[in-house]
């Protein structure tokens, strides 16, 4: 199948600062911070995971003696660049004071894959600038937003001027079972997919499924379709209220291979687009604990929770071979 042609200007319509002013009353309270200092981009590109000075709300302490070098060094003995963002720190602290806590994202991507670095009981909950920086610095997802080359990859024309933005959204506990991704092609809603890949019994109750489809379709027809003036092929993420009667917009994304179709494939969505008398969008959820996509026994983005070296060493090896290789690697690393 072929995807709709998408231009660089189209892509920019999906960045947070483009759609949020239109739909802010239907979304989570958020603050967009830009322009960002150039050294903040340098920090995100730099090696290692470290907190900028002054960001952790703790008094500066040191265990170095007067005879020791106060500069951090990398493995080659080069001084590690120090970063500090007092102005940005102040903006983040102001948002935290206003919202109680925040979770961050950049223009398009959020650091969902780095949620494990903060307490499991409150994923992505940031109560200091240090939390924000650590989430962004530990995430593979947000690297997509750091250069125009990756942002506009696959577009039919050249890149547009592009400016990095930091988004601070009000944090509150979210029931992941009520998060949905909706697929719209040629201004017609084709499908609705559960976002969290775990089994939830109540989602398989037929009246509940019918209520979800009705609520999502009505919400889209009333609140999104009349206001959306970007490409007519798109996806949007929605969080339903507890009673499944209303929704909050979480994000918009292009209808393109870069957007995960979750429980659909794009071939299946294309087939749905060819059905002219379809009564309603198709809803897909995890229908059993044995569903192939279910991951209830494995943490999401688990590849980010162990050192990259461990992933490399494990390739093609059984457990004993991996243990021997890991032990040898440690032995070599401690040799003078």
Coordinates of C-alpha atoms in Angstrom, one line a residue:
X1 CA 0.0 0.0 0.0
X2 CA 1.1 3.6 -0.4
X3 CA 1.0 6.3 2.2
X4 CA -0.3 9.8 1.6
X5 CA 2.4 12.2 0.4
X6 CA 3.5 14.4 3.3
X7 CA 5.5 17.6 3.2
X8 CA 7.7 19.3 5.7
X9 CA 5.0 21.9 6.3
X10 CA 2.6 19.1 7.0
X11 CA 4.9 17.6 9.6
X12 CA 5.1 21.0 11.4
X13 CA 1.3 21.0 11.8
X14 CA 1.7 18.0 14.1
X15 CA 4.2 19.6 16.5
X16 CA 2.7 20.5 19.9
X17 CA 2.8 24.3 19.5
X18 CA 0.8 24.0 16.3
X19 CA -2.2 22.1 17.5
X20 CA -2.4 22.9 21.2
X21 CA -3.6 26.5 20.9
X22 CA -6.5 25.2 18.9
X23 CA -7.5 22.4 21.2
X24 CA -6.2 23.6 24.6
X25 CA -9.6 23.5 26.1
X26 CA -9.9 19.8 25.2
X27 CA -6.4 18.8 26.3
X28 CA -4.2 18.7 29.4
X29 CA -3.0 22.1 30.7
X30 CA 0.5 22.7 29.2
X31 CA 3.2 25.3 28.9
X32 CA 5.4 25.6 25.9
X33 CA 9.0 26.8 26.5
X34 CA 10.8 28.4 23.6
X35 CA 13.2 29.6 22.4
X36 CA 15.6 27.2 24.2
X37 CA 19.2 28.0 24.8
X38 CA 21.6 26.4 22.3
X39 CA 23.6 24.8 25.2
X40 CA 20.4 22.9 26.1
X41 CA 20.5 21.2 22.7
X42 CA 24.2 20.5 23.2
X43 CA 23.4 19.0 26.6
X44 CA 20.8 16.6 25.0
X45 CA 23.4 15.6 22.4
X46 CA 26.2 15.1 24.9
X47 CA 27.4 11.7 26.0
X48 CA 26.4 10.3 29.4
X49 CA 23.5 11.0 31.7
X50 CA 24.2 13.8 34.2
X51 CA 22.2 16.5 35.9
X52 CA 23.0 20.1 35.0
X53 CA 24.4 22.2 37.9
X54 CA 21.7 23.8 40.0
X55 CA 18.9 21.7 38.7
X56 CA 18.3 19.3 41.6
X57 CA 17.2 21.8 44.3
X58 CA 20.0 20.6 46.6
X59 CA 22.9 22.5 48.0
X60 CA 26.1 22.0 46.2
X61 CA 28.4 19.5 47.9
X62 CA 31.7 17.9 47.0
X63 CA 33.9 15.1 48.4
X64 CA 37.0 16.3 46.5
X65 CA 40.0 17.3 48.5
X66 CA 42.0 20.4 47.7
X67 CA 44.5 18.3 45.8
X68 CA 42.0 16.6 43.5
X69 CA 40.9 17.9 40.1
X70 CA 37.3 19.2 40.3
X71 CA 36.5 18.5 36.7
X72 CA 34.7 15.3 35.7
X73 CA 36.4 13.3 33.0
X74 CA 35.4 10.8 30.5
X75 CA 37.1 7.5 29.8
X76 CA 39.7 9.1 27.6
X77 CA 40.7 11.6 30.3
X78 CA 39.1 14.6 28.6
X79 CA 37.2 17.1 30.9
X80 CA 33.5 16.5 30.7
X81 CA 31.6 19.7 29.8
X82 CA 29.5 21.1 32.6
X83 CA 26.0 22.5 31.9
X84 CA 23.8 24.9 33.8
X85 CA 20.5 26.4 32.7
X86 CA 19.4 28.9 35.5
X87 CA 16.8 30.6 33.3
X88 CA 15.3 27.4 32.1
X89 CA 15.4 26.0 35.7
X90 CA 13.3 29.0 36.8
X91 CA 10.7 28.4 34.1
X92 CA 10.4 24.7 35.0
X93 CA 10.1 25.5 38.7
X94 CA 7.4 28.1 38.0
X95 CA 5.4 25.4 36.0
X96 CA 5.8 22.9 38.8
X97 CA 4.7 25.5 41.4
X98 CA 1.6 26.2 39.2
X99 CA 0.7 22.6 38.2
X100 CA 1.9 20.7 41.3
X101 CA 4.0 18.4 39.0
X102 CA 4.7 18.1 35.3
X103 CA 5.7 15.6 32.7
X104 CA 7.8 16.8 29.8
X105 CA 7.9 16.3 26.0
X106 CA 9.5 18.0 23.0
X107 CA 7.9 19.1 19.8
X108 CA 6.6 15.6 18.9
X109 CA 8.0 13.0 21.3
X110 CA 7.7 12.2 25.0
X111 CA 10.2 10.2 27.0
X112 CA 7.9 7.3 27.7
X113 CA 10.8 4.9 27.3
X114 CA 12.6 6.5 30.2
X115 CA 9.7 6.4 32.7
X116 CA 11.6 3.7 34.7
X117 CA 14.1 6.2 36.1
X118 CA 11.5 7.9 38.3
X119 CA 9.4 6.1 41.0
X120 CA 7.2 3.4 39.5
X121 CA 4.1 4.6 41.4
X122 CA 4.2 7.9 39.6
X123 CA 5.7 7.5 36.2
X124 CA 6.9 10.6 34.4
X125 CA 6.1 12.8 37.4
X126 CA 8.6 15.6 37.6
X127 CA 8.9 17.7 40.8
X128 CA 12.2 19.4 40.0
X129 CA 14.2 20.5 36.9
X130 CA 16.5 17.6 37.5
X131 CA 13.7 15.1 37.0
X132 CA 12.8 16.8 33.6
X133 CA 16.4 16.8 32.4
X134 CA 17.0 13.2 33.5
X135 CA 13.9 11.9 31.7
X136 CA 14.8 13.7 28.4
X137 CA 18.5 12.7 28.7
X138 CA 17.7 9.0 29.3
X139 CA 15.2 8.7 26.4
X140 CA 15.8 7.3 23.0
X141 CA 12.4 8.5 21.8
X142 CA 13.1 12.2 22.1
X143 CA 16.3 12.0 19.9
X144 CA 13.9 12.1 16.9
X145 CA 13.1 15.7 17.7
X146 CA 16.7 17.0 18.0
X147 CA 17.5 17.5 14.4
X148 CA 15.6 18.7 11.3
X149 CA 17.0 15.7 9.4
X150 CA 15.1 13.2 11.5
X151 CA 12.0 15.3 11.9
X152 CA 11.5 15.7 8.2
X153 CA 12.8 12.3 7.1
X154 CA 10.5 10.9 4.4
X155 CA 9.0 14.2 3.4
X156 CA 8.4 14.9 -0.3
X157 CA 10.2 18.2 -0.1
X158 CA 13.1 19.7 1.7
X159 CA 13.2 20.6 5.4
X160 CA 11.6 23.7 6.8
X161 CA 13.0 26.0 9.5
X162 CA 12.7 24.1 12.8
X163 CA 13.0 25.2 16.4
X164 CA 13.2 22.8 19.4
X165 CA 10.5 23.4 22.1
X166 CA 10.1 22.0 25.6
X167 CA 6.5 21.2 26.6
X168 CA 5.6 20.9 30.3
X169 CA 2.3 19.3 30.9
X170 CA 0.3 19.1 34.1
X171 CA 0.9 15.6 35.6
X172 CA -1.8 13.6 37.2
X173 CA -2.4 9.8 37.5
X174 CA -3.7 8.3 34.3
X175 CA -5.6 5.0 33.8
X176 CA -3.7 3.7 30.8
X177 CA -6.6 1.4 29.9
X178 CA -8.6 4.5 28.8
X179 CA -5.9 5.7 26.3
X180 CA -6.8 5.2 22.6
X181 CA -5.2 5.9 19.3
X182 CA -7.6 6.9 16.4
X183 CA -6.8 6.7 12.7
X184 CA -8.3 9.1 10.2
X185 CA -7.9 8.8 6.5
X186 CA -9.3 11.3 4.0
X187 CA -11.3 12.8 6.8
X188 CA -12.9 9.5 7.7
X189 CA -12.3 7.7 11.0
X190 CA -11.2 4.1 10.2
X191 CA -10.2 2.5 13.4
X192 CA -9.6 2.9 17.2
X193 CA -6.9 1.0 19.0
X194 CA -6.1 0.5 22.7
X195 CA -2.7 2.1 23.4
X196 CA -1.6 0.3 26.5
X197 CA -0.8 -3.3 25.4
X198 CA -2.2 -5.1 28.4
X199 CA -5.4 -7.1 28.9
X200 CA -8.3 -5.3 30.6
X201 CA -11.4 -7.4 31.1
X202 CA -13.9 -4.5 31.0
X203 CA -12.8 -3.5 27.6
X204 CA -14.1 -6.8 26.2
X205 CA -17.6 -6.2 27.5
X206 CA -19.8 -5.6 24.4
X207 CA -21.9 -2.7 25.8
X208 CA -18.6 -1.0 27.0
X209 CA -17.0 -1.4 23.5
X210 CA -20.1 0.1 21.9
X211 CA -20.0 3.0 24.3
X212 CA -16.3 3.7 23.6
X213 CA -16.9 3.7 19.8
X214 CA -19.9 6.0 20.2
X215 CA -18.1 8.4 22.5
X216 CA -14.9 8.6 20.4
X217 CA -16.8 9.1 17.1
X218 CA -19.1 11.8 18.6
X219 CA -16.1 13.6 20.2
X220 CA -14.2 13.5 16.9
X221 CA -17.2 14.7 14.8
X222 CA -18.0 17.5 17.3
X223 CA -14.7 18.7 18.5
X224 CA -11.9 17.7 16.1
X225 CA -13.1 17.4 12.5
X226 CA -14.6 21.0 12.4
X227 CA -11.4 22.6 13.8
X228 CA -8.7 20.4 12.1
X229 CA -7.3 22.3 9.2
X230 CA -4.1 20.3 8.7
X231 CA -3.7 17.2 6.4
X232 CA -6.9 15.1 6.3
X233 CA -4.9 12.0 7.0
X234 CA -3.8 11.9 10.6
X235 CA -4.0 10.0 13.9
X236 CA -4.9 11.4 17.3
X237 CA -4.5 10.0 20.9
X238 CA -7.4 10.4 23.3
X239 CA -7.8 9.8 27.0
X240 CA -11.4 8.9 27.9
X241 CA -12.9 10.0 31.2
X242 CA -13.7 7.4 33.9
X243 CA -17.3 7.2 32.8
X244 CA -16.3 6.9 29.1
X245 CA -18.5 9.8 28.2
X246 CA -15.9 12.4 27.2
X247 CA -12.3 12.6 26.1
X248 CA -9.1 14.7 26.5
X249 CA -6.8 15.1 23.5
X250 CA -3.3 13.8 24.2
X251 CA -1.5 14.2 20.9
X252 CA -1.8 14.3 17.1
X253 CA 0.5 12.4 14.7
X254 CA 0.9 11.9 11.0
X255 CA -0.8 9.1 9.2
X256 CA 2.5 7.6 8.2
X257 CA 4.9 4.7 8.9
X258 CA 6.6 6.7 11.6
X259 CA 3.4 6.4 13.7
X260 CA 2.8 3.1 15.4
X261 CA -0.5 1.5 14.2
X262 CA -0.6 -0.5 17.4
X263 CA -3.2 -3.3 17.1
X264 CA -3.8 -2.6 13.4
X265 CA -1.4 -2.8 10.4
X266 CA -1.5 -0.1 7.8
X267 CA -2.6 -2.7 5.3
X268 CA -5.6 -3.4 7.4
X269 CA -6.4 0.3 7.8
X270 CA -6.2 0.6 4.0
X271 CA -8.6 -2.2 3.6
X272 CA -11.0 -0.5 6.0
X273 CA -10.8 2.7 3.9
X274 CA -12.1 0.8 0.9
X275 CA -15.3 -0.2 2.6
X276 CA -17.8 2.5 1.7
X277 CA -20.8 1.4 3.9
X278 CA -18.9 0.9 7.1
X279 CA -21.3 1.8 10.0
X280 CA -18.6 2.8 12.5
X281 CA -14.8 2.8 13.1
X282 CA -13.5 -0.6 14.1
X283 CA -12.3 -0.8 17.8
X284 CA -9.4 -3.2 18.6
X285 CA -8.4 -4.1 22.1
X286 CA -6.4 -6.9 23.7
X287 CA -9.1 -9.6 23.9
X288 CA -7.3 -12.1 26.1
X289 CA -4.2 -12.6 28.2
X290 CA -2.9 -14.8 25.5
X291 CA -3.1 -12.1 22.8
X292 CA 0.2 -12.0 20.9
X293 CA 0.6 -8.3 21.6
X294 CA 0.0 -8.5 25.3
X295 CA 3.0 -7.6 27.4
X296 CA 1.5 -7.7 30.9
X297 CA 4.5 -9.7 32.2
X298 CA 7.2 -7.6 30.8
X299 CA 7.9 -3.9 31.4
X300 CA 7.4 -1.5 28.5
X301 CA 10.6 -0.3 26.8
X302 CA 12.7 -2.9 28.8
X303 CA 15.6 -2.5 26.4
X304 CA 16.2 0.9 27.9
X305 CA 16.6 -0.5 31.5
X306 CA 19.9 -2.3 31.0
X307 CA 23.3 -1.2 29.8
X308 CA 23.7 -1.1 26.0
X309 CA 26.8 -3.3 26.4
X310 CA 24.7 -6.0 28.0
X311 CA 22.4 -6.0 24.9
X312 CA 25.4 -6.2 22.6
X313 CA 27.0 -9.1 24.5
X314 CA 23.8 -11.1 24.7
X315 CA 23.3 -11.2 20.9
X316 CA 23.6 -14.8 19.7
X317 CA 24.7 -16.2 23.0
X318 CA 23.0 -18.5 25.5
X319 CA 22.8 -17.6 29.2
X320 CA 26.2 -19.2 30.1
X321 CA 28.0 -17.7 27.2
X322 CA 26.6 -14.3 28.0
X323 CA 27.7 -14.7 31.7
X324 CA 31.2 -15.7 30.7
X325 CA 31.4 -12.8 28.2
X326 CA 30.1 -10.3 30.8
X327 CA 32.6 -11.5 33.4
X328 CA 35.5 -11.2 30.9
X329 CA 34.4 -7.7 30.0
X330 CA 34.4 -6.6 33.7
X331 CA 37.8 -8.2 34.2
X332 CA 39.3 -6.3 31.3
X333 CA 37.7 -3.0 32.4
X334 CA 39.4 -3.1 35.8
X335 CA 42.9 -3.9 34.4
X336 CA 45.4 -0.9 34.5

